[in-house]
PDB file of C-alpha atoms and ligand atoms in Angstrom:
ATOM      1  CA  MET G 491     -43.655  -4.676 -54.828  1.00 93.00           C
ATOM      2  CA  ILE G 492     -40.820  -6.186 -53.068  1.00 97.00           C
ATOM      3  CA  LYS G 493     -39.151  -7.138 -56.283  1.00 98.00           C
ATOM      4  CA  GLU G 494     -39.361  -3.578 -57.562  1.00 98.00           C
ATOM      5  CA  ASN G 495     -37.934  -2.079 -54.122  1.00 98.00           C
ATOM      6  CA  ILE G 496     -35.317  -4.595 -54.261  1.00 98.00           C
ATOM      7  CA  ASN G 497     -34.411  -3.333 -57.964  1.00 98.00           C
ATOM      8  CA  THR G 498     -34.378   0.111 -57.247  1.00 98.00           C
ATOM      9  CA  VAL G 499     -32.229  -0.192 -54.027  1.00 98.00           C
ATOM     10  CA  LEU G 500     -29.782  -2.273 -55.982  1.00 98.00           C
ATOM     11  CA  GLU G 501     -29.820   0.802 -58.607  1.00 98.00           C
ATOM     12  CA  ASN G 502     -28.942   3.448 -56.247  1.00 98.00           C
ATOM     13  CA  ILE G 503     -26.341   1.259 -54.747  1.00 98.00           C
ATOM     14  CA  ASP G 504     -24.749   1.026 -58.347  1.00 98.00           C
ATOM     15  CA  THR G 505     -25.141   4.795 -58.625  1.00 98.00           C
ATOM     16  CA  ALA G 506     -23.448   5.753 -55.243  1.00 98.00           C
ATOM     17  CA  CYS G 507     -20.676   3.390 -56.132  1.00 98.00           C
ATOM     18  CA  LYS G 508     -20.280   5.253 -59.388  1.00 98.00           C
ATOM     19  CA  ASN G 509     -20.199   8.572 -57.440  1.00 98.00           C
ATOM     20  CA  ALA G 510     -17.426   7.388 -55.511  1.00 98.00           C
ATOM     21  CA  GLY G 511     -15.614   5.423 -57.544  1.00 98.00           C
ATOM     22  CA  ARG G 512     -16.160   2.145 -55.257  1.00 98.00           C
ATOM     23  CA  LYS G 513     -17.566  -1.651 -56.898  1.00 98.00           C
ATOM     24  CA  PRO G 514     -21.177  -2.658 -56.395  1.00 98.00           C
ATOM     25  CA  GLU G 515     -20.360  -6.107 -55.303  1.00 98.00           C
ATOM     26  CA  ASP G 516     -18.023  -4.389 -52.366  1.00 98.00           C
ATOM     27  CA  VAL G 517     -21.538  -3.390 -50.731  1.00 98.00           C
ATOM     28  CA  CYS G 518     -23.836  -6.159 -49.590  1.00 98.00           C
ATOM     29  CA  LEU G 519     -27.302  -5.306 -49.232  1.00 98.00           C
ATOM     30  CA  ILE G 520     -28.990  -6.771 -46.063  1.00 99.00           C
ATOM     31  CA  ALA G 521     -32.899  -7.103 -46.235  1.00 98.00           C
ATOM     32  CA  VAL G 522     -33.983  -6.009 -42.692  1.00 98.00           C
ATOM     33  CA  SER G 523     -37.060  -8.200 -41.907  1.00 98.00           C
ATOM     34  CA  LYS G 524     -38.059  -7.274 -38.444  1.00 98.00           C
ATOM     35  CA  THR G 525     -41.699  -7.701 -37.907  1.00 97.00           C
ATOM     36  CA  LYS G 526     -42.396  -8.910 -41.303  1.00 98.00           C
ATOM     37  CA  PRO G 527     -43.998 -11.813 -42.186  1.00 98.00           C
ATOM     38  CA  VAL G 528     -41.835 -14.942 -43.296  1.00 98.00           C
ATOM     39  CA  SER G 529     -44.186 -14.800 -46.921  1.00 98.00           C
ATOM     40  CA  MET G 530     -42.578 -11.352 -47.401  1.00 98.00           C
ATOM     41  CA  LEU G 531     -38.813 -12.825 -46.687  1.00 98.00           C
ATOM     42  CA  LEU G 532     -39.652 -15.785 -49.075  1.00 98.00           C
ATOM     43  CA  GLU G 533     -40.707 -13.471 -51.400  1.00 98.00           C
ATOM     44  CA  ALA G 534     -37.283 -11.533 -51.146  1.00 98.00           C
ATOM     45  CA  TYR G 535     -35.795 -14.940 -51.116  1.00 98.00           C
ATOM     46  CA  ASP G 536     -37.429 -15.530 -54.710  1.00 98.00           C
ATOM     47  CA  CYS G 537     -35.817 -12.347 -56.061  1.00 98.00           C
ATOM     48  CA  GLY G 538     -32.167 -13.595 -55.090  1.00 98.00           C
ATOM     49  CA  MET G 539     -31.890 -11.740 -51.365  1.00 98.00           C
ATOM     50  CA  ARG G 540     -29.786 -14.194 -48.974  1.00 98.00           C
ATOM     51  CA  GLN G 541     -29.027 -11.882 -46.276  1.00 98.00           C
ATOM     52  CA  TYR G 542     -31.138 -10.792 -43.617  1.00 98.00           C
ATOM     53  CA  GLY G 543     -31.161  -8.568 -40.411  1.00 98.00           C
ATOM     54  CA  GLU G 544     -33.230  -8.977 -37.588  1.00 98.00           C
ATOM     55  CA  ASN G 545     -33.329  -6.901 -34.433  1.00 98.00           C
ATOM     56  CA  LYS G 546     -34.777  -9.603 -32.002  1.00 98.00           C
ATOM     57  CA  VAL G 547     -33.462 -12.763 -30.829  1.00 98.00           C
ATOM     58  CA  GLN G 548     -37.132 -14.592 -30.468  1.00 98.00           C
ATOM     59  CA  GLU G 549     -38.270 -12.946 -33.472  1.00 98.00           C
ATOM     60  CA  MET G 550     -34.992 -14.437 -35.717  1.00 98.00           C
ATOM     61  CA  CYS G 551     -34.859 -17.740 -33.856  1.00 98.00           C
ATOM     62  CA  ASP G 552     -39.007 -18.044 -34.755  1.00 98.00           C
ATOM     63  CA  LYS G 553     -37.777 -17.113 -38.608  1.00 98.00           C
ATOM     64  CA  MET G 554     -34.588 -19.094 -39.424  1.00 98.00           C
ATOM     65  CA  PRO G 555     -36.811 -22.730 -39.584  1.00 98.00           C
ATOM     66  CA  GLN G 556     -38.839 -21.543 -41.874  1.00 98.00           C
ATOM     67  CA  LEU G 557     -36.814 -20.462 -44.385  1.00 98.00           C
ATOM     68  CA  PRO G 558     -34.109 -21.931 -46.700  1.00 98.00           C
ATOM     69  CA  GLN G 559     -31.185 -22.700 -45.059  1.00 97.00           C
ATOM     70  CA  ASP G 560     -29.140 -20.861 -46.984  1.00 98.00           C
ATOM     71  CA  ILE G 561     -29.940 -17.660 -45.775  1.00 98.00           C
ATOM     72  CA  HIS G 562     -27.263 -15.545 -44.237  1.00 98.00           C
ATOM     73  CA  TRP G 563     -28.318 -14.184 -40.442  1.00 98.00           C
ATOM     74  CA  HIS G 564     -27.622 -10.809 -39.311  1.00 98.00           C
ATOM     75  CA  MET G 565     -28.254  -9.732 -35.930  1.00 98.00           C
ATOM     76  CA  ILE G 566     -28.247  -5.958 -35.479  1.00 98.00           C
ATOM     77  CA  GLY G 567     -30.732  -4.920 -32.605  1.00 98.00           C
ATOM     78  CA  HIS G 568     -29.262  -4.297 -29.009  1.00 97.00           C
ATOM     79  CA  LEU G 569     -28.478  -8.075 -27.514  1.00 98.00           C
ATOM     80  CA  GLN G 570     -28.574  -9.095 -24.245  1.00 98.00           C
ATOM     81  CA  THR G 571     -26.466 -11.264 -22.540  1.00 98.00           C
ATOM     82  CA  ASN G 572     -28.695 -14.042 -21.855  1.00 98.00           C
ATOM     83  CA  LYS G 573     -30.177 -14.202 -25.254  1.00 98.00           C
ATOM     84  CA  VAL G 574     -26.495 -14.914 -26.580  1.00 98.00           C
ATOM     85  CA  LYS G 575     -26.427 -18.529 -26.727  1.00 98.00           C
ATOM     86  CA  TYR G 576     -29.652 -18.429 -29.274  1.00 98.00           C
ATOM     87  CA  ILE G 577     -27.910 -16.987 -31.624  1.00 98.00           C
ATOM     88  CA  VAL G 578     -24.025 -18.165 -31.863  1.00 98.00           C
ATOM     89  CA  GLY G 579     -23.169 -20.674 -34.709  1.00 98.00           C
ATOM     90  CA  ARG G 580     -26.148 -19.502 -36.357  1.00 98.00           C
ATOM     91  CA  THR G 581     -25.471 -15.593 -37.603  1.00 98.00           C
ATOM     92  CA  GLU G 582     -23.021 -14.567 -40.502  1.00 98.00           C
ATOM     93  CA  LEU G 583     -22.552 -11.158 -38.047  1.00 98.00           C
ATOM     94  CA  ILE G 584     -23.377  -9.877 -35.062  1.00 98.00           C
ATOM     95  CA  HIS G 585     -23.335  -6.150 -35.438  1.00 98.00           C
ATOM     96  CA  SER G 586     -24.617  -4.935 -32.402  1.00 98.00           C
ATOM     97  CA  VAL G 587     -21.441  -5.816 -29.458  1.00 98.00           C
ATOM     98  CA  ASP G 588     -21.470  -2.746 -27.585  1.00 98.00           C
ATOM     99  CA  SER G 589     -20.313  -3.880 -24.156  1.00 98.00           C
ATOM    100  CA  ILE G 590     -17.336  -6.037 -22.532  1.00 98.00           C
ATOM    101  CA  LYS G 591     -19.988  -8.237 -21.089  1.00 98.00           C
ATOM    102  CA  LEU G 592     -21.692  -9.235 -24.057  1.00 98.00           C
ATOM    103  CA  ALA G 593     -18.467  -9.557 -25.886  1.00 98.00           C
ATOM    104  CA  GLU G 594     -17.175 -11.951 -23.095  1.00 98.00           C
ATOM    105  CA  GLU G 595     -20.583 -13.916 -23.094  1.00 98.00           C
ATOM    106  CA  ILE G 596     -20.458 -14.406 -26.989  1.00 98.00           C
ATOM    107  CA  SER G 597     -17.050 -15.540 -26.559  1.00 98.00           C
ATOM    108  CA  ARG G 598     -17.748 -17.940 -23.923  1.00 98.00           C
ATOM    109  CA  GLU G 599     -20.614 -19.035 -26.258  1.00 98.00           C
ATOM    110  CA  SER G 600     -18.666 -19.462 -29.252  1.00 98.00           C
ATOM    111  CA  CYS G 601     -15.624 -21.749 -27.181  1.00 98.00           C
ATOM    112  CA  LYS G 602     -18.389 -24.025 -26.135  1.00 98.00           C
ATOM    113  CA  LYS G 603     -20.086 -24.838 -29.938  1.00 98.00           C
ATOM    114  CA  ASN G 604     -16.336 -24.579 -31.221  1.00 98.00           C
ATOM    115  CA  VAL G 605     -16.941 -22.204 -33.432  1.00 98.00           C
ATOM    116  CA  ILE G 606     -15.737 -18.519 -34.409  1.00 98.00           C
ATOM    117  CA  SER G 607     -18.327 -15.537 -34.162  1.00 98.00           C
ATOM    118  CA  ASN G 608     -17.756 -12.367 -36.855  1.00 98.00           C
ATOM    119  CA  ILE G 609     -18.779  -9.427 -34.841  1.00 98.00           C
ATOM    120  CA  LEU G 610     -18.890  -5.647 -35.446  1.00 98.00           C
ATOM    121  CA  VAL G 611     -18.365  -3.150 -32.514  1.00 98.00           C
ATOM    122  CA  GLU G 612     -21.197  -0.928 -32.481  1.00 98.00           C
ATOM    123  CA  VAL G 613     -20.039   2.636 -32.404  1.00 98.00           C
ATOM    124  CA  ASN G 614     -22.745   5.852 -31.045  1.00 98.00           C
ATOM    125  CA  VAL G 615     -21.156   8.085 -33.633  1.00 98.00           C
ATOM    126  CA  ALA G 616     -23.624  10.832 -32.990  1.00 97.00           C
ATOM    127  CA  ARG G 617     -23.544  10.211 -29.652  1.00 96.00           C
ATOM    128  CA  GLU G 618     -27.349   9.829 -29.160  1.00 94.00           C
ATOM    129  CA  GLU G 619     -28.180   9.428 -25.398  1.00 92.00           C
ATOM    130  CA  SER G 620     -30.865   7.273 -26.941  1.00 91.00           C
ATOM    131  CA  LYS G 621     -28.925   4.727 -28.640  1.00 92.00           C
ATOM    132  CA  PHE G 622     -26.681   1.564 -27.824  1.00 95.00           C
ATOM    133  CA  GLY G 623     -22.831   2.043 -28.813  1.00 98.00           C
ATOM    134  CA  ILE G 624     -19.650   2.456 -27.639  1.00 98.00           C
ATOM    135  CA  MET G 625     -18.468   6.468 -27.770  1.00 98.00           C
ATOM    136  CA  PRO G 626     -16.047   6.910 -30.628  1.00 98.00           C
ATOM    137  CA  GLU G 627     -13.320   7.778 -28.076  1.00 98.00           C
ATOM    138  CA  ASP G 628     -13.506   4.714 -26.097  1.00 98.00           C
ATOM    139  CA  ALA G 629     -13.635   2.535 -29.313  1.00 98.00           C
ATOM    140  CA  VAL G 630      -9.977   1.727 -29.782  1.00 98.00           C
ATOM    141  CA  ALA G 631      -9.601   0.806 -26.386  1.00 98.00           C
ATOM    142  CA  PHE G 632     -12.548  -1.126 -26.401  1.00 98.00           C
ATOM    143  CA  VAL G 633     -11.516  -3.269 -29.658  1.00 98.00           C
ATOM    144  CA  GLU G 634      -8.279  -3.909 -27.854  1.00 98.00           C
ATOM    145  CA  MET G 635      -9.540  -5.475 -25.234  1.00 98.00           C
ATOM    146  CA  ILE G 636     -12.200  -7.689 -26.651  1.00 98.00           C
ATOM    147  CA  SER G 637      -9.754  -8.823 -29.482  1.00 98.00           C
ATOM    148  CA  ARG G 638      -7.964 -11.218 -26.947  1.00 97.00           C
ATOM    149  CA  LEU G 639     -11.097 -13.185 -26.345  1.00 98.00           C
ATOM    150  CA  PRO G 640     -10.922 -16.746 -28.077  1.00 98.00           C
ATOM    151  CA  GLY G 641     -14.185 -17.664 -30.090  1.00 98.00           C
ATOM    152  CA  ILE G 642     -14.913 -13.660 -31.413  1.00 98.00           C
ATOM    153  CA  CYS G 643     -13.207 -12.222 -34.423  1.00 98.00           C
ATOM    154  CA  VAL G 644     -13.913  -8.589 -34.866  1.00 98.00           C
ATOM    155  CA  LYS G 645     -14.466  -7.817 -38.407  1.00 98.00           C
ATOM    156  CA  GLY G 646     -15.405  -4.062 -38.143  1.00 98.00           C
ATOM    157  CA  LEU G 647     -17.825  -1.137 -37.141  1.00 98.00           C
ATOM    158  CA  MET G 648     -21.627  -0.531 -37.222  1.00 98.00           C
ATOM    159  CA  THR G 649     -23.301   2.732 -36.359  1.00 98.00           C
ATOM    160  CA  ILE G 650     -27.199   3.951 -36.526  1.00 98.00           C
ATOM    161  CA  ALA G 651     -27.340   7.530 -37.736  1.00 97.00           C
ATOM    162  CA  PRO G 652     -29.886   9.956 -36.334  1.00 96.00           C
ATOM    163  CA  PHE G 653     -32.985  10.064 -38.423  1.00 93.00           C
ATOM    164  CA  VAL G 654     -32.927  13.190 -40.435  1.00 95.00           C
ATOM    165  CA  GLU G 655     -35.069  14.942 -43.218  1.00 94.00           C
ATOM    166  CA  ASN G 656     -31.795  15.509 -45.544  1.00 98.00           C
ATOM    167  CA  PRO G 657     -29.573  12.312 -45.484  1.00 98.00           C
ATOM    168  CA  GLU G 658     -26.566  14.681 -46.138  1.00 98.00           C
ATOM    169  CA  GLU G 659     -26.906  15.432 -42.615  1.00 98.00           C
ATOM    170  CA  ASN G 660     -25.581  12.291 -41.590  1.00 98.00           C
ATOM    171  CA  ARG G 661     -22.706  12.286 -44.225  1.00 98.00           C
ATOM    172  CA  GLU G 662     -20.294  13.582 -41.586  1.00 98.00           C
ATOM    173  CA  ILE G 663     -21.326  10.940 -39.543  1.00 98.00           C
ATOM    174  CA  PHE G 664     -20.454   8.086 -41.908  1.00 98.00           C
ATOM    175  CA  ARG G 665     -17.411   9.906 -42.595  1.00 98.00           C
ATOM    176  CA  ASN G 666     -16.367   9.442 -39.076  1.00 98.00           C
ATOM    177  CA  LEU G 667     -16.991   5.743 -38.384  1.00 98.00           C
ATOM    178  CA  LYS G 668     -14.808   5.188 -41.321  1.00 98.00           C
ATOM    179  CA  LYS G 669     -11.790   7.447 -40.116  1.00 98.00           C
ATOM    180  CA  LEU G 670     -12.442   5.441 -36.947  1.00 98.00           C
ATOM    181  CA  SER G 671     -11.788   2.465 -38.668  1.00 98.00           C
ATOM    182  CA  ILE G 672      -8.511   3.808 -39.939  1.00 98.00           C
ATOM    183  CA  ASP G 673      -7.078   4.557 -36.860  1.00 98.00           C
ATOM    184  CA  ILE G 674      -8.028   0.967 -35.790  1.00 98.00           C
ATOM    185  CA  ILE G 675      -6.436  -0.197 -38.640  1.00 98.00           C
ATOM    186  CA  ASN G 676      -3.355   1.773 -38.028  1.00 97.00           C
ATOM    187  CA  LYS G 677      -3.034   0.338 -34.411  1.00 97.00           C
ATOM    188  CA  HIS G 678      -2.228  -3.280 -35.784  1.00 97.00           C
ATOM    189  CA  ILE G 679      -4.106  -5.247 -33.362  1.00 97.00           C
ATOM    190  CA  ASP G 680      -4.197  -8.976 -33.664  1.00 96.00           C
ATOM    191  CA  ASN G 681      -7.112 -10.729 -34.605  1.00 95.00           C
ATOM    192  CA  VAL G 682      -8.811  -7.349 -35.771  1.00 98.00           C
ATOM    193  CA  SER G 683      -9.490  -6.554 -39.179  1.00 97.00           C
ATOM    194  CA  MET G 684     -11.575  -3.688 -40.299  1.00 98.00           C
ATOM    195  CA  ASN G 685     -13.049  -4.519 -43.770  1.00 98.00           C
ATOM    196  CA  VAL G 686     -16.937  -4.256 -42.657  1.00 98.00           C
ATOM    197  CA  LEU G 687     -18.378  -1.084 -42.149  1.00 98.00           C
ATOM    198  CA  SER G 688     -22.265  -1.149 -41.500  1.00 99.00           C
ATOM    199  CA  MET G 689     -24.042   1.927 -42.049  1.00 98.00           C
ATOM    200  CA  GLY G 690     -27.025   3.497 -43.644  1.00 98.00           C
ATOM    201  CA  MET G 691     -30.338   2.460 -44.241  1.00 98.00           C
ATOM    202  CA  THR G 692     -33.450   3.150 -46.102  1.00 98.00           C
ATOM    203  CA  ASN G 693     -32.993   6.926 -45.663  1.00 97.00           C
ATOM    204  CA  ASP G 694     -29.353   7.272 -46.198  1.00 98.00           C
ATOM    205  CA  TYR G 695     -27.541   4.469 -47.123  1.00 98.00           C
ATOM    206  CA  MET G 696     -26.692   6.132 -50.814  1.00 98.00           C
ATOM    207  CA  VAL G 697     -24.509   8.298 -48.436  1.00 98.00           C
ATOM    208  CA  ALA G 698     -23.173   5.809 -46.303  1.00 98.00           C
ATOM    209  CA  VAL G 699     -22.519   3.965 -49.333  1.00 98.00           C
ATOM    210  CA  GLU G 700     -20.311   6.998 -50.880  1.00 98.00           C
ATOM    211  CA  GLU G 701     -18.690   7.273 -47.723  1.00 98.00           C
ATOM    212  CA  GLY G 702     -17.275   3.996 -47.640  1.00 98.00           C
ATOM    213  CA  ALA G 703     -20.030   1.504 -46.271  1.00 98.00           C
ATOM    214  CA  THR G 704     -19.588  -2.180 -46.746  1.00 98.00           C
ATOM    215  CA  HIS G 705     -23.122  -2.980 -45.607  1.00 99.00           C
ATOM    216  CA  VAL G 706     -26.348  -1.127 -45.357  1.00 99.00           C
ATOM    217  CA  ARG G 707     -29.604  -2.005 -43.532  1.00 98.00           C
ATOM    218  CA  VAL G 708     -32.381  -1.652 -45.133  1.00 98.00           C
ATOM    219  CA  GLY G 709     -36.052  -2.308 -44.238  1.00 98.00           C
ATOM    220  CA  THR G 710     -38.648   0.094 -45.363  1.00 98.00           C
ATOM    221  CA  GLY G 711     -36.927   0.721 -49.002  1.00 98.00           C
ATOM    222  CA  ILE G 712     -37.531  -3.111 -49.397  1.00 98.00           C
ATOM    223  CA  PHE G 713     -40.698  -4.139 -47.413  1.00 98.00           C
ATOM    224  CA  GLY G 714     -42.235  -1.150 -47.323  1.00 97.00           C
ATOM    225  CA  GLU G 715     -43.283   0.704 -43.497  1.00 95.00           C
ATOM    226  CA  ARG G 716     -43.918  -1.195 -40.185  1.00 94.00           C
ATOM    227  CA  ASN G 717     -46.828  -1.673 -38.294  1.00 85.00           C
ATOM    228  CA  TYR G 718     -46.050  -1.956 -34.521  1.00 77.00           C
ATOM    229  CA  ARG G 719     -49.418  -1.251 -33.501  1.00 62.00           C
ATOM    230  CA  LYS G 720     -50.409  -4.985 -33.502  1.00 51.00           C
ATOM    231  CA  GLU G 721     -47.611  -6.232 -31.414  1.00 46.00           C
TER     232      GLU G 721
HETATM  233  C1  LIG K 718     -34.802  -1.635 -38.376  1.00 55.06           C
HETATM  234  C2  LIG K 718     -33.382  -1.361 -38.536  1.00 55.06           C
HETATM  235  C3  LIG K 718     -32.449  -0.822 -39.784  1.00 55.06           C
HETATM  236  C4  LIG K 718     -33.773  -0.273 -41.068  1.00 55.06           C
HETATM  237  O1  LIG K 718     -34.072   0.726 -40.964  1.00 55.06           O
HETATM  238  P1  LIG K 718     -35.081   1.272 -42.412  1.00 55.06           P
HETATM  239  O2  LIG K 718     -35.025   2.483 -42.021  1.00 55.06           O
HETATM  240  O3  LIG K 718     -36.188   0.616 -42.298  1.00 55.06           O
HETATM  241  O4  LIG K 718     -34.395   0.979 -43.303  1.00 55.06           O
HETATM  242  C5  LIG K 718     -31.382  -0.759 -39.859  1.00 55.06           C
HETATM  243  N1  LIG K 718     -30.613  -0.926 -38.866  1.00 55.06           N
HETATM  244  C6  LIG K 718     -31.102  -1.137 -37.586  1.00 55.06           C
HETATM  245  C7  LIG K 718     -29.800  -1.489 -36.587  1.00 55.06           C
HETATM  246  C8  LIG K 718     -31.914  -1.332 -37.290  1.00 55.06           C
HETATM  247  O5  LIG K 718     -32.987  -1.365 -35.928  1.00 55.06           O
END
């Protein structure tokens, strides 16, 4: 089932790229494996999947040693400063930087470990009260501020769009994140690139790709529905 699901998602990404005149190789599919057992990640691995997204530090760290070393791990969930030390140097990209305090901690830990951590700034484009993320109007100043920290490199932006019945309803949100990234590029801030736009989930990744997503985070569409009841 996982194999068919991955193939379907990749085909849909292809279609969305065609619609937008983009190249499929410019879109990275991240398999969001939160709550799913290692056996399912391995099944995806055997289908060629190498990018995995987790939203909890503990779960990510538990899974890492049980899986092949050539996997790239993405931290996509809200990150507490006291957990930063467990993932710095072990993740491809931290998608969810949403406070100065968090950026400072990632910087401190990265310097200690002598690594550069690639990060994205999470922006609450939809202005949802329940969501984390910097407000769009604060994003430029925020990026300017954290760009001066040693040991971290701002690679782009991330957003979580609301759950909607019709993915078209989120098109404006994705478009606004893209626009914001262009505003930031035009500021020519040292040590900042905007090559990464992490947006789009199972329900709306095609629209996100049409609007410029470079990284889509797909969980349910690959591994099936999540069951939280046991936890
Ligand atoms: C769970 C999660 C996803 C994947 O959601 P699906 O709807 O299952 O594809 C993507 N991004 C973040 C930040 C998540 O927490």
